XYZ file of C-alpha atoms in Angstrom:
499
model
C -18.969 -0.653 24.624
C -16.142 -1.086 22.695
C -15.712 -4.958 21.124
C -12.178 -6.050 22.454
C -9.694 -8.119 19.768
C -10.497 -11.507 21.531
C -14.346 -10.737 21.794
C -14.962 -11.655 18.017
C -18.482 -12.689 16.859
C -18.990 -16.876 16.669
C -20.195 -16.612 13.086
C -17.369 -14.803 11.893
C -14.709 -17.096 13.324
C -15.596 -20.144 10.994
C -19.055 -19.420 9.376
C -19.327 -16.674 7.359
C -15.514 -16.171 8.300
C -14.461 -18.575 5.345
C -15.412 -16.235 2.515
C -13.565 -13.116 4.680
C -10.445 -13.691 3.488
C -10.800 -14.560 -0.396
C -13.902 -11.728 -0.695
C -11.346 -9.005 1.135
C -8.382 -9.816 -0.399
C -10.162 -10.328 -3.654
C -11.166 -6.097 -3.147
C -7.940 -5.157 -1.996
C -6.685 -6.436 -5.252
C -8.948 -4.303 -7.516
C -8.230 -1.353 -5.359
C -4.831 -2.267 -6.761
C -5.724 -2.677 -10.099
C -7.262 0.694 -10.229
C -3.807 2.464 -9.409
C -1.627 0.517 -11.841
C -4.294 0.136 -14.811
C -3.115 3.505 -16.619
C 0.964 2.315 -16.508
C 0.967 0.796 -20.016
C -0.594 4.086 -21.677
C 1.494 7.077 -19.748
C 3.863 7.616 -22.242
C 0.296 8.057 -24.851
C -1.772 9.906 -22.504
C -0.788 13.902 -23.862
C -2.053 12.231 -27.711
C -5.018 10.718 -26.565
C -6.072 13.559 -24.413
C -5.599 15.902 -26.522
C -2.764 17.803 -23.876
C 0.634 18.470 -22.839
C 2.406 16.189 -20.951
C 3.184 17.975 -18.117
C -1.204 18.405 -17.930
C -1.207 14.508 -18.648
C 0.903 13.683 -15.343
C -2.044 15.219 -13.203
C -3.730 11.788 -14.437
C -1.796 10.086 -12.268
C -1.081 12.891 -9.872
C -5.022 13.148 -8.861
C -5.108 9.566 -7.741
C -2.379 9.376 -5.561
C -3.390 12.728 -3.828
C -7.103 11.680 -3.599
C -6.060 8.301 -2.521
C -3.561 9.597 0.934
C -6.156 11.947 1.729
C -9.181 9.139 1.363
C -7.444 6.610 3.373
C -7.161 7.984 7.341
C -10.622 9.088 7.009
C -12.429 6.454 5.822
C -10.525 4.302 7.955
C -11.969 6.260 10.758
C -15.019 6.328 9.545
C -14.967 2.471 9.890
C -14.214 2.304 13.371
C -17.041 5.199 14.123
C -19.995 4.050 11.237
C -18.706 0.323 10.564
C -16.224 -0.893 8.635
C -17.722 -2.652 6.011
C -19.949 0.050 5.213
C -17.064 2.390 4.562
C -15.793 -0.266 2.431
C -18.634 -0.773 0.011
C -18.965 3.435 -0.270
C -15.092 2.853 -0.793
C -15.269 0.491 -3.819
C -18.648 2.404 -5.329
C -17.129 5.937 -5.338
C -14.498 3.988 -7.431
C -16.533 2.552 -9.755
C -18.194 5.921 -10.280
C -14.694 7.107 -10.947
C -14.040 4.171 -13.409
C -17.403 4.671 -15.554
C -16.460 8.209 -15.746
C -13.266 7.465 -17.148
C -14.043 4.903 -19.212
C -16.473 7.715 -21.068
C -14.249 9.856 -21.968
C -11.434 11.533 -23.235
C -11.419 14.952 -22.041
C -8.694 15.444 -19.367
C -10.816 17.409 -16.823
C -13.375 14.661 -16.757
C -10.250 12.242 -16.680
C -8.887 13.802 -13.547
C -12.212 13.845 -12.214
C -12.660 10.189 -12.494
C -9.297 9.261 -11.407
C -9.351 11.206 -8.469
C -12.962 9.546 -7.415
C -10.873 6.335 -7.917
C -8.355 6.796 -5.315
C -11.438 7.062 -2.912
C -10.804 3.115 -2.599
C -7.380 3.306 -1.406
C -9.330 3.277 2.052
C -10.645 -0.082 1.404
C -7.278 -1.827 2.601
C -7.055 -0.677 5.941
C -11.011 -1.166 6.359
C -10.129 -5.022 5.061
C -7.875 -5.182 8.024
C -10.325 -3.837 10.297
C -12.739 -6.326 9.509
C -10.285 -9.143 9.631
C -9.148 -8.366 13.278
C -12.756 -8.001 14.301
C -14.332 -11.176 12.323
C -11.697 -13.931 12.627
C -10.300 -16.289 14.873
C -6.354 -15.190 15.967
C -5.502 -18.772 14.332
C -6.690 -17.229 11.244
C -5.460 -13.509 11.256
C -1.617 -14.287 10.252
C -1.919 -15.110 6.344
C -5.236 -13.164 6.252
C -3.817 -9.921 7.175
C -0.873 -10.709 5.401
C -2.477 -11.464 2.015
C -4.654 -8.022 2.410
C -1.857 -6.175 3.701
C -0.164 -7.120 0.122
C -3.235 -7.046 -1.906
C -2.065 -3.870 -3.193
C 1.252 -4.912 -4.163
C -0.385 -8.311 -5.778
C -2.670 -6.199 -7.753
C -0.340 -4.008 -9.288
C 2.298 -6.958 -10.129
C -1.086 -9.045 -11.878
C -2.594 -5.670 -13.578
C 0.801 -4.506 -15.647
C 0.461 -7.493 -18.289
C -3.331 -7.907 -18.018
C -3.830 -3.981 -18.733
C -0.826 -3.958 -21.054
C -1.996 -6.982 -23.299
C -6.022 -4.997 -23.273
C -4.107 -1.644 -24.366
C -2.143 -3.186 -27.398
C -5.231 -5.185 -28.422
C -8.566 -2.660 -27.871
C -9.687 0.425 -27.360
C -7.922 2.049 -23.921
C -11.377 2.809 -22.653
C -11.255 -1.072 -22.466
C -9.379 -0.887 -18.833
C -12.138 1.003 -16.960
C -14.965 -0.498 -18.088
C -13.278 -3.856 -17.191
C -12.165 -2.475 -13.398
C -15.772 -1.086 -12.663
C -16.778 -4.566 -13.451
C -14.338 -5.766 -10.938
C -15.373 -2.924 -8.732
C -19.028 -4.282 -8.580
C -18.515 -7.517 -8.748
C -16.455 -6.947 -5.426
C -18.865 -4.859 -4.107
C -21.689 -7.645 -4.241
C -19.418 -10.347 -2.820
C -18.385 -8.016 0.133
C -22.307 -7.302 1.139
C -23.448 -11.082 0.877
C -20.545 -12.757 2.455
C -18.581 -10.503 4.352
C -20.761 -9.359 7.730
C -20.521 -5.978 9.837
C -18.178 -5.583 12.280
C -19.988 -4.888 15.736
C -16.792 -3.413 17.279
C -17.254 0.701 17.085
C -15.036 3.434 18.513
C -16.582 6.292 20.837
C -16.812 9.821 19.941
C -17.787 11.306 16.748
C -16.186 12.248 13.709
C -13.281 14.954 13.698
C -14.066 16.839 10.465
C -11.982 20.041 11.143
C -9.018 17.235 12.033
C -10.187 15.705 8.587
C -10.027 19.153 6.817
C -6.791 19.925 8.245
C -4.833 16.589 7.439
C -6.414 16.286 3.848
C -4.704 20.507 3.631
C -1.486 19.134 4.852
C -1.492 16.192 2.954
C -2.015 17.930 -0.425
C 0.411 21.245 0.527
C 3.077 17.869 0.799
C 2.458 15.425 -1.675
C 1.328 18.337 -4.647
C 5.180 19.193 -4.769
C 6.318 16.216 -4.161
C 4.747 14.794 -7.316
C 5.134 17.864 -9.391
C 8.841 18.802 -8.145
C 10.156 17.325 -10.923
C 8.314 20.060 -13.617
C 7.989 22.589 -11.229
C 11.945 22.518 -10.366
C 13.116 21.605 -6.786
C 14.067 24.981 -5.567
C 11.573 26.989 -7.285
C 9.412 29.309 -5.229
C 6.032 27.111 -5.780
C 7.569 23.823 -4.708
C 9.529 25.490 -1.738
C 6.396 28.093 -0.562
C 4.226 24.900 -0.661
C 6.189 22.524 1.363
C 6.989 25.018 3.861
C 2.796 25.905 4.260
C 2.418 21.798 4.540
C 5.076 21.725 7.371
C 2.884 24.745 9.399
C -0.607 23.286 8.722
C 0.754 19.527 9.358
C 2.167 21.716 12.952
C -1.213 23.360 13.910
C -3.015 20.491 12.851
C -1.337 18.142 15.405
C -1.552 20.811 18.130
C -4.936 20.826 17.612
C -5.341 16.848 17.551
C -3.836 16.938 20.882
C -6.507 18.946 22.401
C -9.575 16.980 20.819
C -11.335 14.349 23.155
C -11.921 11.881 19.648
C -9.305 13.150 17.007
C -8.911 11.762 13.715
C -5.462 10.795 14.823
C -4.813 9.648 18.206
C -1.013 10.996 17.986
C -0.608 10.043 21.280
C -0.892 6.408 20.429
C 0.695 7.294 17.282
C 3.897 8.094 18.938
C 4.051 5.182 20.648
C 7.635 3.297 19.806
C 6.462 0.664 17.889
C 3.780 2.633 16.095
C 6.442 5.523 15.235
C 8.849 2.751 14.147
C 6.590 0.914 12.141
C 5.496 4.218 10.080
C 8.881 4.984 9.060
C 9.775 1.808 8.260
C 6.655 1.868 5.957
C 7.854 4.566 4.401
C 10.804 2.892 3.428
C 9.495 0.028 2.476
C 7.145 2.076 0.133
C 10.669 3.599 -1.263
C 11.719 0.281 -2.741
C 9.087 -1.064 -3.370
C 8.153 1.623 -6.096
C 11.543 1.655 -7.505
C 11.134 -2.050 -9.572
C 7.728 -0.291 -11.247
C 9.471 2.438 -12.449
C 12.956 1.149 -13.258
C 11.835 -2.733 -15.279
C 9.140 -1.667 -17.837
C 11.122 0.975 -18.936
C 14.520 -1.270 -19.015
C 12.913 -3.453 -20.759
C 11.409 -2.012 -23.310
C 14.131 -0.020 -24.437
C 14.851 -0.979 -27.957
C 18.273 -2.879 -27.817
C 20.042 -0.509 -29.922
C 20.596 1.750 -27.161
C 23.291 -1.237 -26.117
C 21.651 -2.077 -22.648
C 17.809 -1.918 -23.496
C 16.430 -5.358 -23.878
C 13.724 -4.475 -26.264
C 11.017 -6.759 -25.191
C 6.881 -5.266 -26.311
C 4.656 -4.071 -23.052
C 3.111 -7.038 -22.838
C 6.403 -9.442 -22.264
C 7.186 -6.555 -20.277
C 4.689 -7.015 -17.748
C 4.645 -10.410 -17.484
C 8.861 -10.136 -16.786
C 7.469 -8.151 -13.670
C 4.235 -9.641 -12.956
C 6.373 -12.664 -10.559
C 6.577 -9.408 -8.276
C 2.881 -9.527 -7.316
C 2.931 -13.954 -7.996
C 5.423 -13.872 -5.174
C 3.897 -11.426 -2.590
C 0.604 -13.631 -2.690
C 2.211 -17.078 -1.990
C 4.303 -15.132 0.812
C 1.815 -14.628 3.295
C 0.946 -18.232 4.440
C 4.780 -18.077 4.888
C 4.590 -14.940 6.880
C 1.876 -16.743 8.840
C 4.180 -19.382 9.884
C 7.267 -17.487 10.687
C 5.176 -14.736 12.434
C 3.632 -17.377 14.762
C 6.916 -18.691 15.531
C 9.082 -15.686 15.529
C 6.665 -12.398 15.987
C 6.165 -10.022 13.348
C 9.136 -7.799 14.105
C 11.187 -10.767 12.853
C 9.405 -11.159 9.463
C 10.113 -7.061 9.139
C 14.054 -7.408 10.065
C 13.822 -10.706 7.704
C 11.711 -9.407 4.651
C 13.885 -6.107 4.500
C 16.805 -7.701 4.171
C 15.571 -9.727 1.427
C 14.518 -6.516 -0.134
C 18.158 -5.176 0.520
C 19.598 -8.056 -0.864
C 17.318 -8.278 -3.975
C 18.289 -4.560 -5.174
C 21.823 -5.047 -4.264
C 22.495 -8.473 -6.118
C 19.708 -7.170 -9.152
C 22.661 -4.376 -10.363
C 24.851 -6.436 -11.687
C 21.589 -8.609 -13.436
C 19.835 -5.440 -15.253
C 21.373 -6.685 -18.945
C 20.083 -10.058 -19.447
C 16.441 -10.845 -19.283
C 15.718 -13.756 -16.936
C 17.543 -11.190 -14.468
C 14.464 -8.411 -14.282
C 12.476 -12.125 -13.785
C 14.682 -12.836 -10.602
C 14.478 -9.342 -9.277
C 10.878 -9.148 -9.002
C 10.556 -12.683 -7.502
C 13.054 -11.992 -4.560
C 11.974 -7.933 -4.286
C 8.439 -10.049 -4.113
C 8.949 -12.162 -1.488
C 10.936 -9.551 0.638
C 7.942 -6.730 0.191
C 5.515 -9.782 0.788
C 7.073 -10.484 4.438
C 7.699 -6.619 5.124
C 3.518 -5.486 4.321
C 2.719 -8.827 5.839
C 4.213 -7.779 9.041
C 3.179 -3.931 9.273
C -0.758 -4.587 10.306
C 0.051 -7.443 13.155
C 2.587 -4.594 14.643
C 0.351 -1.751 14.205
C -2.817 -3.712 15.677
C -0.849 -5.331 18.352
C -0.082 -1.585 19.741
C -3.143 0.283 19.585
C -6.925 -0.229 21.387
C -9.417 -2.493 18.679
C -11.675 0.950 18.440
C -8.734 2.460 16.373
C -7.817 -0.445 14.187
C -9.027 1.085 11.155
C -7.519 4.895 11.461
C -3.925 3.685 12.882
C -3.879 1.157 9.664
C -5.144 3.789 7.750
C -2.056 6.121 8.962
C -0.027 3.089 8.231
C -1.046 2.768 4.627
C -0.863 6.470 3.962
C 3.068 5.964 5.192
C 3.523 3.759 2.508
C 1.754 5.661 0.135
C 4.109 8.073 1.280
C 7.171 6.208 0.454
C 6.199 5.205 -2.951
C 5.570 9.292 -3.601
C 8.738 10.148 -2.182
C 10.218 7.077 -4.718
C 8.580 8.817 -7.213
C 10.257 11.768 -7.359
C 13.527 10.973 -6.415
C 14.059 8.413 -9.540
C 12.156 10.367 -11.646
C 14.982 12.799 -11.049
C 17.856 10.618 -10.839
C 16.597 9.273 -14.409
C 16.189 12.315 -16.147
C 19.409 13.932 -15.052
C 21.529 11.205 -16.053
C 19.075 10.723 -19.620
C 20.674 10.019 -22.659
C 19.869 11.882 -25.730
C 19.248 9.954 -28.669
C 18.266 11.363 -32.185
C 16.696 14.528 -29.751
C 14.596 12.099 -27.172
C 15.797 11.960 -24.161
C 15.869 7.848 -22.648
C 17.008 6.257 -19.487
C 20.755 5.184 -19.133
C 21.812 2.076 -17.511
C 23.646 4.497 -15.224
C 20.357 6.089 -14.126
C 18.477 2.646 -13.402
C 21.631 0.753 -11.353
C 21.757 4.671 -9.035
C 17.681 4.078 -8.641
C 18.079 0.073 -7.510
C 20.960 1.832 -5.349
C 18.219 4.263 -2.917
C 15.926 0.847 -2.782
C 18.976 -0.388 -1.410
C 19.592 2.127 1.032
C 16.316 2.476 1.866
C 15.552 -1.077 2.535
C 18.882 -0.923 4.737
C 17.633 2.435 6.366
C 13.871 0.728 7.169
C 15.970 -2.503 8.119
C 17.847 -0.366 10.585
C 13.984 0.930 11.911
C 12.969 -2.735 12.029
C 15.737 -3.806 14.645
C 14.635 -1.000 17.102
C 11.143 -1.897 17.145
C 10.395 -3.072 20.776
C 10.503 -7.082 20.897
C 7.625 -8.956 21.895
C 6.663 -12.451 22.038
C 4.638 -13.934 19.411
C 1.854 -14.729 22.193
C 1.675 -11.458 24.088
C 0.820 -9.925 20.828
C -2.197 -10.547 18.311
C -1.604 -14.479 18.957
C -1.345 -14.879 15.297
C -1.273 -18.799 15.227
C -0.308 -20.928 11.855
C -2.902 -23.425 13.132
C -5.287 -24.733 15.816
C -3.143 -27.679 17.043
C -0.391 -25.178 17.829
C -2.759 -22.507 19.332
C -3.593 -25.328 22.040
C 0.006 -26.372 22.416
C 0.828 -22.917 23.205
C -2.081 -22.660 25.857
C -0.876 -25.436 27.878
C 2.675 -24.362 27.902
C 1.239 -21.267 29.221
C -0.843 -22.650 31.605
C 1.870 -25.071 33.365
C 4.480 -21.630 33.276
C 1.787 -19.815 35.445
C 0.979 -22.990 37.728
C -2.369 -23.391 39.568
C -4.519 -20.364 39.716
C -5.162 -19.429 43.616
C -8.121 -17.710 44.692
């Protein structure tokens, strides 16, 4: 039988509960780590490989691919085998992947390595999992909320940290240090964080697995590689149109299995269609401050608008970004309790809106990238706060893990689809100085303009999300006192009980 969300073990709500949050958070953040560490060497990667750039890019390109495909399965996987079981194989497939590329410096091993590290994308979603299914509801607000933005935290903490080890040692440096992380994380999460007893029926859907993972790359390949490949050419075309078909039969045929990878069913449920697309805008902007800041600010300052700054100040200017998201979710908790999480959505979007909006006219002077990435922060911070309390609150417990594994792919998603659109909006409006083509000003202000729209376009998503009240939905309380407040209030609107 399948553990309902209120039947949670007694040891988990205050025992071996305390260490939950810090030990999964604490792994969703070097999952994070992992995908940012290689930002401060890009623009070296074709010298120290030994390869062309456009061969370089599939550095990055093999994670993110490896990572969307990794993280609906092993999210189901959880529900079916346990969750932190697929969580530890989660985090050592990545350390495999980090000694590998901390070994050497041939590109195919590279690629190799980084694709076994986007394995551990999966391990948010199963953090989730095990939160729902191991803690009180008085606890679940900020604790989904800070492992919801773990990933986001990560990446804002890793750009200076990984910047300051490339300027000062060998690059190798970075992976060696995250496969520390990676098994240091790996023995916290197997003494203190327990198995969740809650499993779903059925068995696992590996010709649903086979077909989403085909989809998934037929999409995302030309997504990444548009940019080289040309939008209209025959490749990137031929292969999007073959990821729309298999994506087609590959739902028909989820439809007609009695335990499908997917449940589309419940994933076409309102709130859980709503709260996917909205992720994928949210992804959008979020991605947009990585790849617009750095760059801005490390243009020299003879270009006029570049504010010449080394990596290192660099990511530190941008590291407030992941500073902020962590001390938003005890916020979240609070405002979630009070107002439900489709509130903290509507409300953390339109901080995002408002951060990219009021940020174009602050791109010249250099507390302004500062005060971009606190308020962008704080807005993302609410926004992935609020996307596993809606997503759990509208499926069965049995499919937490695969419908916030769906969720996390949507993001993951967004920030491909961000990607490529600013990497094209920056290189067609380049200038060309002394035969190297740079950024303009023009280019960055148009990129903060699509996290504006898309913030306004998810915003928009938000406010048709079906309303519900804070207590007919996870209960997600900011304390005890107020959980038994709420009770009694409850209990004198229903009157006596009658046999």
């Amino acid at each position: 039988m399948t553990q309902s969300t209120h039947d949670r073990p007694a040891g988990g709500a205050d025992g071996a509960g305390r260490a939950v949050v810090p030990v999964l958070a604490f792994a969703g953040i070097v999952v994070a780590v992992m995908q940012t560490l290689i930002v401060p060497v890009i623009k070296d990667l074709p010298r120290l490989l030994d390869t062309t750039p456009g061969d370089a890019t599939w550095v990055l390109t093999s994670t993110l691919l490896s990572g969307a495909v990794a993280t609906p399965i092993m999210g189901r996987l959880g529900d079916l085998y346990g969750k932190r079981r697929m969580l530890v194989a989660s985090l050592s497939v990545m350390v495999a992947g980090a000694l590998v590329s901390a070994l050497t410096s041939d590109l195919l091993l590279m690629i190799a390595g980084r694709t076994l590290q986007g394995v551990a994308m999966g391990a948010i979603p199963l953090g989730i999992g095990l939160m729902r299914d191991l803690l009180p509801p008085k606890r679940m607000g900020s604790a989904m909320a800070l492992m919801s933005s773990s990933i986001g935290v990560g990446g804002g903490l890793a750009l200076p940290a990984a910047a300051l080890v490339a300027q000062n040692s060998d690059w190798h440096t970075l992976y060696l240090g995250a496969a520390g992380l990676g098994v240091l994380a790996i023995a916290l999460t197997l003494v203190l964080v327990p198995e969740s007893p809650a499993r779903a029926p059925g068995t696992f859907d590996l010709p649903g697995a086979l077909g989403l993972s085909t989809g998934l790359l037929l999409f995302l390949l030309p997504l990444t590689k548009g940019s080289a490949w040309g939008w209209t050419s025959g490749t990137t075309l031929g292969l999007l149109g073959a990821a729309v078909v298999v994506l087609l039969l590959w739902g028909l045929m989820e439809l007609r299995v009695p335990a499908p990878l997917v449940d589309l069913r419940t994933t076409a449920r309102r709130e859980v269609l709503l709260t996917n697309l909205a992720s994928i805008m949210i992804g959008v902007s979020f991605f947009v401050i990585s790849l617009v800041l750095p760059q801005l600010l490390q243009l020299p300052a003879s270009t006029g608008y570049g504010l010449g700054r080394s990596m290192v100040v660099a990511g530190l200017c941008v590291a407030p970004l992941g500073v902020t998201m962590m001390f938003t979710a005890p916020v979240y908790a609070r405002l979630s309790a009070r107002y439900g999480p489709k509130v903290t959505l509507v409300l953390g979007l339109s901080v995002i809106g408002a951060g990219y909006a009021g940020g174009l006219g602050l791109l010249d002077v250099l507390w302004g990238p500062v005060l971009i990435s606190v308020v962008v922060g704080a807005g993302i911070g609410l926004a992935y706060a609020s996307l596993p309390a809606l997503i759990i609150g509208a499926v069965p417990a049995s499919e937490t893990g695969a419908a916030n594994g769906l969720n996390t792919l949507m993001r993951s998603i967004g920030t491909s689809m961000s990607s490529a659109v600013v990497g094209m909006v920056l290189a067609s409006t380049a200038n060309t100085v002394g035969g190297t083509e740079i950024p303009s000003m023009h280019g960055f202000r148009l990129s903060f303009m699509i996290a504006t729209a898309a913030a306004t376009v998810g915003l928009v998503l938000a406010l048709f999300i079906p309303g519900r009240r804070p207590s007919n939905t996870l209960r997600l309380r900011a304390s005890g006192e107020e959980d038994a407040h709420l009770e009694r209030a409850e209990q004198a609107l229903r009157g006596p009980v009658s046999a």
